[in-house]
Amino acid sequence: MPVYIAPTKDMQFLLHDVLRVTESDVAGYADIDRDMTGAILDEAGKLATDVLAPLNLSGDQEGCRLENGVVTTPKGFKEAFEALKEGGWNGLDLPEEFGGQNLPYVMGTAVGEIFVSANMAFNMYQGLTHGAISALLAHGSQGQKETYLPKMVSLDWTGTMNLTEPHCGTDLGQIRTKAEPQDDGSYLITGQKIFISAGDHDLADNVIHLVLAKAPGGGEGTKGISLFVVPKFLVNEDGSLGDRNALSVGKIEEKMGIHANATCVMNYDGAKGWLVGELHKGMRNMFTMMNEARMGVGLQGYAVAEAAYQNALAYAKDRLQGRDVTGAKEPDKAADPIIVHPDVRRMLMDQKSFVEGARAFTFWGASLIDRAHRAGDKDADGLVSLMTPVIKGFLTDKGFEGAVQAQQVWGGHGYIEEGGMSQFARDARIAMIYEGANGIQALDLVGRKLAADGGKHVMAFFEMVKAECKAHDGDERMKGFTDPLKAASKQLQAAGMFFMQNGMKNPNAALAGSYDFMHLMGHVCLGLMWTRMAKAAHAALDAGASDRDFYEAKLATGRYYMARQLPACAMHLARIESGADPVMALDAEAF
């Protein structure tokens, strides 16, 4: 059975050596010192290792069941969910007013990674709830907040988001679900939604659905969409549960992965719902939830890769096959462990350098969200908005690649289900698709985010990279980081210039290169993170850190990324500069 140990040491390194959280002027950061973050991460790690991870393989094998309208989760999930509730983990970074602990979002991000790595399907029941809470916090009425949030923060009730319908996914302007206004101010919601993660289950007393629907007078397309809160059970004035609402589960989807999460077809047959925010402004309101979800999905990409890597590393150290070409390492045994072979090392280093860079990137993104929300920093908000499609798209693409590489390290045993490596690959695959498929993320990045606020935020990013490199001028130890980063940044800027020069007269020239641009930018972002981590590692070594092995390994891993991964930027630029012609050369009928 696969195992998982939370990488708390690396998380502490990022929080305190790289981000230096206690020195920040963001409200609440001064309080999260090493002792506090260490205690929180250690406790989360224990829950993950002892309770959640042991249910990952069995939950995948058992899956969820729908019988007589009742959804049942796998054995052990109910007890694990109670442990999650008792620890108050869902409310870690939520307002105290509704039962949360009001810690910074970056701490919720770190703990979220631990839980996803241990059991992605299980954590989705909590993760979707957290997103629904954020949407209600931002757009709900005071009455809605008082009615729903305390129970959702405590996980007595869970939440969902309902967007997709059988005939439309990304193009939400086509949705057909209708909302009919009633005299009492409520609406009757009628329609069908599909792919609803955690749509129903036996873990909580109520499920609070946030549903996109069209009310009269909204017009065509997305402008006519409104957002409604539709509870599974109606809530009485005293907060107790009333009658079952007119909604039901049509079926549970049979999926490639995340079998232990109930992905439901939801039927709304005149279900009672209430408007959230302004009428016909539902897309804006739902995007509060979707943007958080996209950050969370990017985290899923590398968090599953982390768990897969841990098991690939353990296997590589244990599996005996072949001899080291430079001489037997264990001559008293029939063969050497496969970790001696350069190609196995290549796969492990690919995984390790990606995961550690991705973690730094995501923690940095979470710190930007904290700065935007807690300090009202609009530049931070603009920068994290620019980074969101990169975090979601790049990290899930590379995370799946890492999970497949981990499976490859196991060879034939990785293809056998009982080893658990196949599950990592299957679970990671969905992250590239949901919350906006990665092609859509690339289009969002190139078509909207680059030009936002007159290009202010992407230009600020370029200046940030330039300043980081300049700060190390003359430091020979850092040349292995700053020289590749400079080259990659110039290639990213060249790609942006190509879009500016060609995109207006031929929009396909930009769109055909958008996916490569997302990956090019992702590599530059991880290159920036590795440069910052190298700086912090050198500083720790210079200060006489006792754990020299950790910091030396950090530097070697970073040098690997800069030497072996960052050169992909040149390839992505070449593809972008080839324009749209190679992509669009064939007529549709010629395929």
GROMACS .gro file of C-alpha atoms in nm, residues 127-455:
model
  329
  127GLY     CA    1  -1.225   2.170  -0.059
  128LEU     CA    2  -1.549   2.237  -0.245
  129THR     CA    3  -1.706   2.349   0.080
  130HIS     CA    4  -1.427   2.599   0.138
  131GLY     CA    5  -1.484   2.747  -0.208
  132ALA     CA    6  -1.859   2.776  -0.153
  133ILE     CA    7  -1.792   2.952   0.177
  134SER     CA    8  -1.568   3.203  -0.002
  135ALA     CA    9  -1.841   3.279  -0.255
  136LEU     CA   10  -2.101   3.335   0.018
  137LEU     CA   11  -1.857   3.548   0.219
  138ALA     CA   12  -1.800   3.771  -0.084
  139HIS     CA   13  -2.151   3.792  -0.227
  140GLY     CA   14  -2.408   3.649   0.015
  141SER     CA   15  -2.646   3.857   0.222
  142GLN     CA   16  -2.591   3.885   0.595
  143GLY     CA   17  -2.885   3.653   0.648
  144GLN     CA   18  -2.738   3.392   0.413
  145LYS     CA   19  -2.404   3.413   0.589
  146GLU     CA   20  -2.563   3.366   0.930
  147THR     CA   21  -2.777   3.079   0.806
  148TYR     CA   22  -2.518   2.876   0.621
  149LEU     CA   23  -2.162   2.969   0.712
  150PRO     CA   24  -2.129   2.851   1.074
  151LYS     CA   25  -2.249   2.503   0.975
  152MET     CA   26  -2.032   2.497   0.663
  153VAL     CA   27  -1.720   2.617   0.842
  154SER     CA   28  -1.769   2.339   1.100
  155LEU     CA   29  -1.837   2.088   0.817
  156ASP     CA   30  -2.173   1.993   0.965
  157TRP     CA   31  -2.286   2.097   0.617
  158THR     CA   32  -2.084   2.086   0.297
  159GLY     CA   33  -2.100   2.291  -0.023
  160THR     CA   34  -2.078   2.249  -0.399
  161MET     CA   35  -2.064   2.452  -0.718
  162ASN     CA   36  -2.309   2.369  -1.000
  163LEU     CA   37  -2.211   2.507  -1.342
  164THR     CA   38  -2.187   2.242  -1.612
  165GLU     CA   39  -2.485   2.099  -1.801
  166PRO     CA   40  -2.499   1.806  -2.045
  167HIS     CA   41  -2.487   2.030  -2.352
  168CYS     CA   42  -2.235   2.289  -2.229
  169GLY     CA   43  -1.922   2.307  -2.021
  170THR     CA   44  -1.696   2.607  -2.071
  171ASP     CA   45  -1.956   2.798  -2.274
  172LEU     CA   46  -2.186   2.870  -1.981
  173GLY     CA   47  -2.390   3.115  -2.182
  174GLN     CA   48  -2.575   2.810  -2.316
  175ILE     CA   49  -2.705   2.687  -1.980
  176ARG     CA   50  -3.078   2.604  -1.966
  177THR     CA   51  -3.141   2.570  -1.593
  178LYS     CA   52  -3.419   2.815  -1.509
  179ALA     CA   53  -3.500   3.015  -1.198
  180GLU     CA   54  -3.865   3.121  -1.155
  181PRO     CA   55  -3.922   3.405  -0.905
  182GLN     CA   56  -4.176   3.344  -0.627
  183ASP     CA   57  -4.381   3.587  -0.421
  184ASP     CA   58  -4.180   3.514  -0.107
  185GLY     CA   59  -3.854   3.624  -0.269
  186SER     CA   60  -3.731   3.274  -0.338
  187TYR     CA   61  -3.688   3.108  -0.679
  188LEU     CA   62  -3.782   2.765  -0.810
  189ILE     CA   63  -3.479   2.609  -0.979
  190THR     CA   64  -3.536   2.359  -1.259
  191GLY     CA   65  -3.271   2.190  -1.469
  192GLN     CA   66  -2.992   1.937  -1.470
  193LYS     CA   67  -2.627   1.984  -1.372
  194ILE     CA   68  -2.350   1.732  -1.435
  195PHE     CA   69  -1.999   1.666  -1.303
  196ILE     CA   70  -2.091   1.796  -0.957
  197SER     CA   71  -1.805   1.699  -0.728
  198ALA     CA   72  -1.922   1.599  -0.378
  199GLY     CA   73  -2.277   1.654  -0.505
  200ASP     CA   74  -2.421   1.429  -0.237
  201HIS     CA   75  -2.284   1.196   0.029
  202ASP     CA   76  -2.332   1.058   0.381
  203LEU     CA   77  -2.061   1.268   0.550
  204ALA     CA   78  -2.267   1.574   0.648
  205ASP     CA   79  -2.624   1.657   0.749
  206ASN     CA   80  -2.687   1.896   0.461
  207VAL     CA   81  -2.534   1.989   0.125
  208ILE     CA   82  -2.550   2.354   0.020
  209HIS     CA   83  -2.547   2.386  -0.358
  210LEU     CA   84  -2.447   2.705  -0.537
  211VAL     CA   85  -2.626   2.687  -0.871
  212LEU     CA   86  -2.601   2.896  -1.185
  213ALA     CA   87  -2.939   2.948  -1.353
  214LYS     CA   88  -3.121   3.194  -1.577
  215ALA     CA   89  -3.393   3.413  -1.430
  216PRO     CA   90  -3.640   3.609  -1.644
  217GLY     CA   91  -3.520   3.934  -1.797
  218GLY     CA   92  -3.153   3.855  -1.810
  219GLY     CA   93  -3.111   3.829  -2.183
  220GLU     CA   94  -2.895   3.587  -2.378
  221GLY     CA   95  -2.552   3.451  -2.296
  222THR     CA   96  -2.366   3.480  -1.970
  223LYS     CA   97  -2.518   3.821  -1.892
  224GLY     CA   98  -2.844   3.649  -1.809
  225ILE     CA   99  -2.697   3.413  -1.550
  226SER     CA  100  -2.764   3.446  -1.177
  227LEU     CA  101  -2.629   3.254  -0.877
  228PHE     CA  102  -2.855   3.079  -0.626
  229VAL     CA  103  -2.805   2.896  -0.300
  230VAL     CA  104  -3.008   2.575  -0.305
  231PRO     CA  105  -2.984   2.353   0.007
  232LYS     CA  106  -3.046   1.978  -0.004
  233PHE     CA  107  -3.264   2.023   0.307
  234LEU     CA  108  -3.448   2.349   0.364
  235VAL     CA  109  -3.339   2.538   0.675
  236ASN     CA  110  -3.596   2.652   0.928
  237GLU     CA  111  -3.585   2.996   1.090
  238ASP     CA  112  -3.434   2.847   1.406
  239GLY     CA  113  -3.153   2.688   1.202
  240SER     CA  114  -3.288   2.334   1.221
  241LEU     CA  115  -3.333   2.125   0.908
  242GLY     CA  116  -3.673   2.113   0.744
  243ASP     CA  117  -3.814   1.934   0.442
  244ARG     CA  118  -3.606   1.775   0.169
  245ASN     CA  119  -3.575   2.015  -0.124
  246ALA     CA  120  -3.691   1.915  -0.474
  247LEU     CA  121  -3.351   1.798  -0.593
  248SER     CA  122  -3.202   1.454  -0.639
  249VAL     CA  123  -2.900   1.264  -0.763
  250GLY     CA  124  -2.960   1.118  -1.108
  251LYS     CA  125  -2.648   0.903  -1.099
  252ILE     CA  126  -2.288   0.893  -0.986
  253GLU     CA  127  -2.047   0.922  -1.277
  254GLU     CA  128  -1.808   0.633  -1.340
  255LYS     CA  129  -1.472   0.805  -1.378
  256MET     CA  130  -1.110   0.733  -1.459
  257GLY     CA  131  -1.001   0.843  -1.112
  258ILE     CA  132  -1.107   1.013  -0.786
  259HIS     CA  133  -1.348   0.721  -0.742
  260ALA     CA  134  -1.403   0.799  -0.375
  261ASN     CA  135  -1.550   1.139  -0.452
  262ALA     CA  136  -1.916   1.134  -0.548
  263THR     CA  137  -1.929   1.310  -0.886
  264CYS     CA  138  -2.303   1.348  -0.936
  265VAL     CA  139  -2.565   1.429  -1.195
  266MET     CA  140  -2.793   1.667  -1.005
  267ASN     CA  141  -3.160   1.706  -1.101
  268TYR     CA  142  -3.341   2.018  -0.985
  269ASP     CA  143  -3.718   1.982  -1.014
  270GLY     CA  144  -3.852   2.313  -0.891
  271ALA     CA  145  -3.609   2.320  -0.598
  272LYS     CA  146  -3.634   2.620  -0.371
  273GLY     CA  147  -3.336   2.855  -0.396
  274TRP     CA  148  -3.236   3.208  -0.304
  275LEU     CA  149  -3.047   3.466  -0.507
  276VAL     CA  150  -2.685   3.523  -0.409
  277GLY     CA  151  -2.570   3.876  -0.487
  278GLU     CA  152  -2.723   4.078  -0.768
  279LEU     CA  153  -2.963   3.941  -1.026
  280HIS     CA  154  -2.795   3.851  -1.356
  281LYS     CA  155  -2.447   3.890  -1.202
  282GLY     CA  156  -2.401   3.521  -1.132
  283MET     CA  157  -2.088   3.466  -1.339
  284ARG     CA  158  -1.898   3.733  -1.150
  285ASN     CA  159  -2.013   3.588  -0.819
  286MET     CA  160  -1.931   3.230  -0.912
  287PHE     CA  161  -1.584   3.330  -1.029
  288THR     CA  162  -1.498   3.412  -0.668
  289MET     CA  163  -1.534   3.041  -0.607
  290MET     CA  164  -1.381   2.934  -0.937
  291ASN     CA  165  -1.064   3.140  -0.892
  292GLU     CA  166  -1.005   2.982  -0.553
  293ALA     CA  167  -1.086   2.643  -0.703
  294ARG     CA  168  -0.832   2.697  -0.982
  295MET     CA  169  -0.562   2.771  -0.728
  296GLY     CA  170  -0.668   2.459  -0.540
  297VAL     CA  171  -0.659   2.246  -0.853
  298GLY     CA  172  -0.309   2.368  -0.935
  299LEU     CA  173  -0.216   2.257  -0.585
  300GLN     CA  174  -0.376   1.917  -0.654
  301GLY     CA  175  -0.149   1.880  -0.957
  302TYR     CA  176   0.176   1.896  -0.763
  303ALA     CA  177   0.038   1.748  -0.437
  304VAL     CA  178  -0.051   1.419  -0.605
  305ALA     CA  179   0.287   1.427  -0.779
  306GLU     CA  180   0.450   1.465  -0.435
  307ALA     CA  181   0.279   1.152  -0.303
  308ALA     CA  182   0.366   0.960  -0.619
  309TYR     CA  183   0.729   1.077  -0.595
  310GLN     CA  184   0.761   0.961  -0.236
  311ASN     CA  185   0.654   0.612  -0.334
  312ALA     CA  186   0.871   0.610  -0.647
  313LEU     CA  187   1.173   0.710  -0.438
  314ALA     CA  188   1.108   0.436  -0.182
  315TYR     CA  189   1.073   0.178  -0.459
  316ALA     CA  190   1.389   0.296  -0.635
  317LYS     CA  191   1.588   0.249  -0.315
  318ASP     CA  192   1.443  -0.097  -0.252
  319ARG     CA  193   1.410  -0.258  -0.596
  320LEU     CA  194   1.721  -0.454  -0.696
  321GLN     CA  195   1.791  -0.475  -1.067
  322GLY     CA  196   2.112  -0.450  -1.268
  323ARG     CA  197   2.448  -0.314  -1.162
  324ASP     CA  198   2.584   0.037  -1.141
  325VAL     CA  199   2.796   0.078  -1.455
  326THR     CA  200   3.070   0.241  -1.248
  327GLY     CA  201   3.093  -0.057  -1.015
  328ALA     CA  202   2.865  -0.261  -0.792
  329LYS     CA  203   2.724  -0.061  -0.502
  330GLU     CA  204   2.596  -0.363  -0.311
  331PRO     CA  205   2.822  -0.652  -0.417
  332ASP     CA  206   2.687  -0.883  -0.148
  333LYS     CA  207   2.343  -0.873  -0.312
  334ALA     CA  208   2.221  -1.012  -0.643
  335ALA     CA  209   2.189  -0.661  -0.790
  336ASP     CA  210   2.203  -0.294  -0.701
  337PRO     CA  211   1.895  -0.083  -0.619
  338ILE     CA  212   1.766   0.085  -0.932
  339ILE     CA  213   1.832   0.434  -0.791
  340VAL     CA  214   2.196   0.389  -0.901
  341HIS     CA  215   2.095   0.407  -1.269
  342PRO     CA  216   2.115   0.752  -1.434
  343ASP     CA  217   1.781   0.720  -1.613
  344VAL     CA  218   1.602   0.642  -1.288
  345ARG     CA  219   1.781   0.937  -1.128
  346ARG     CA  220   1.661   1.153  -1.419
  347MET     CA  221   1.300   1.060  -1.353
  348LEU     CA  222   1.333   1.116  -0.979
  349MET     CA  223   1.508   1.451  -1.027
  350ASP     CA  224   1.242   1.562  -1.276
  351GLN     CA  225   0.978   1.489  -1.013
  352LYS     CA  226   1.165   1.633  -0.716
  353SER     CA  227   1.269   1.956  -0.888
  354PHE     CA  228   0.918   2.013  -1.021
  355VAL     CA  229   0.734   1.942  -0.696
  356GLU     CA  230   0.958   2.162  -0.482
  357GLY     CA  231   0.945   2.445  -0.736
  358ALA     CA  232   0.567   2.410  -0.770
  359ARG     CA  233   0.522   2.419  -0.394
  360ALA     CA  234   0.721   2.742  -0.374
  361PHE     CA  235   0.519   2.892  -0.661
  362THR     CA  236   0.187   2.802  -0.499
  363PHE     CA  237   0.287   2.926  -0.154
  364TRP     CA  238   0.401   3.252  -0.312
  365GLY     CA  239   0.064   3.277  -0.491
  366ALA     CA  240  -0.114   3.217  -0.161
  367SER     CA  241   0.092   3.494   0.002
  368LEU     CA  242  -0.018   3.729  -0.277
  369ILE     CA  243  -0.381   3.642  -0.201
  370ASP     CA  244  -0.318   3.722   0.166
  371ARG     CA  245  -0.158   4.053   0.072
  372ALA     CA  246  -0.451   4.138  -0.157
  373HIS     CA  247  -0.720   4.047   0.097
  374ARG     CA  248  -0.557   4.142   0.425
  375ALA     CA  249  -0.366   4.451   0.311
  376GLY     CA  250  -0.588   4.569   0.025
  377ASP     CA  251  -0.294   4.552  -0.215
  378LYS     CA  252  -0.438   4.585  -0.566
  379ASP     CA  253  -0.104   4.513  -0.731
  380ALA     CA  254  -0.084   4.182  -0.547
  381ASP     CA  255  -0.439   4.104  -0.657
  382GLY     CA  256  -0.352   4.180  -1.019
  383LEU     CA  257  -0.036   3.971  -1.003
  384VAL     CA  258  -0.205   3.664  -0.856
  385SER     CA  259  -0.483   3.700  -1.114
  386LEU     CA  260  -0.214   3.684  -1.383
  387MET     CA  261  -0.059   3.380  -1.217
  388THR     CA  262  -0.379   3.184  -1.155
  389PRO     CA  263  -0.407   3.025  -1.505
  390VAL     CA  264  -0.036   2.940  -1.490
  391ILE     CA  265  -0.069   2.778  -1.148
  392LYS     CA  266  -0.373   2.583  -1.261
  393GLY     CA  267  -0.261   2.489  -1.611
  394PHE     CA  268   0.115   2.442  -1.584
  395LEU     CA  269   0.119   2.272  -1.245
  396THR     CA  270  -0.150   2.020  -1.337
  397ASP     CA  271   0.012   1.935  -1.671
  398LYS     CA  272   0.350   1.881  -1.508
  399GLY     CA  273   0.195   1.718  -1.202
  400PHE     CA  274   0.032   1.451  -1.416
  401GLU     CA  275   0.362   1.406  -1.598
  402GLY     CA  276   0.532   1.357  -1.261
  403ALA     CA  277   0.275   1.099  -1.150
  404VAL     CA  278   0.331   0.905  -1.474
  405GLN     CA  279   0.708   0.921  -1.422
  406ALA     CA  280   0.663   0.786  -1.069
  407GLN     CA  281   0.460   0.500  -1.213
  408GLN     CA  282   0.738   0.442  -1.469
  409VAL     CA  283   0.996   0.406  -1.191
  410TRP     CA  284   0.793   0.111  -1.066
  411GLY     CA  285   0.800  -0.050  -1.410
  412GLY     CA  286   0.548  -0.332  -1.458
  413HIS     CA  287   0.449  -0.320  -1.092
  414GLY     CA  288   0.339   0.040  -1.145
  415TYR     CA  289   0.081  -0.082  -1.394
  416ILE     CA  290  -0.075  -0.321  -1.142
  417GLU     CA  291  -0.354  -0.163  -0.942
  418GLU     CA  292  -0.264  -0.310  -0.603
  419GLY     CA  293   0.060  -0.110  -0.595
  420GLY     CA  294  -0.134   0.218  -0.599
  421MET     CA  295   0.085   0.398  -0.853
  422SER     CA  296  -0.180   0.376  -1.121
  423GLN     CA  297  -0.420   0.560  -0.892
  424PHE     CA  298  -0.188   0.858  -0.863
  425ALA     CA  299  -0.180   0.892  -1.241
  426ARG     CA  300  -0.555   0.845  -1.274
  427ASP     CA  301  -0.637   1.091  -0.997
  428ALA     CA  302  -0.393   1.354  -1.126
  429ARG     CA  303  -0.545   1.338  -1.475
  430ILE     CA  304  -0.869   1.516  -1.383
  431ALA     CA  305  -0.684   1.822  -1.257
  432MET     CA  306  -0.590   1.908  -1.616
  433ILE     CA  307  -0.959   1.910  -1.710
  434TYR     CA  308  -1.190   2.045  -1.442
  435GLU     CA  309  -1.227   2.406  -1.328
  436GLY     CA  310  -1.155   2.510  -1.685
  437ALA     CA  311  -0.957   2.274  -1.907
  438ASN     CA  312  -0.594   2.374  -1.944
  439GLY     CA  313  -0.641   2.495  -2.300
  440ILE     CA  314  -0.893   2.743  -2.161
  441GLN     CA  315  -0.642   2.849  -1.896
  442ALA     CA  316  -0.391   2.924  -2.171
  443LEU     CA  317  -0.647   3.127  -2.367
  444ASP     CA  318  -0.740   3.317  -2.052
  445LEU     CA  319  -0.373   3.395  -1.987
  446VAL     CA  320  -0.296   3.519  -2.337
  447GLY     CA  321  -0.636   3.660  -2.431
  448ARG     CA  322  -0.721   3.840  -2.105
  449LYS     CA  323  -0.461   3.836  -1.832
  450LEU     CA  324  -0.160   3.966  -2.025
  451ALA     CA  325  -0.344   4.280  -2.132
  452ALA     CA  326  -0.523   4.338  -1.799
  453ASP     CA  327  -0.473   4.692  -1.666
  454GLY     CA  328  -0.276   4.781  -1.976
  455GLY     CA  329  -0.027   4.500  -1.926
   0.00000   0.00000   0.00000
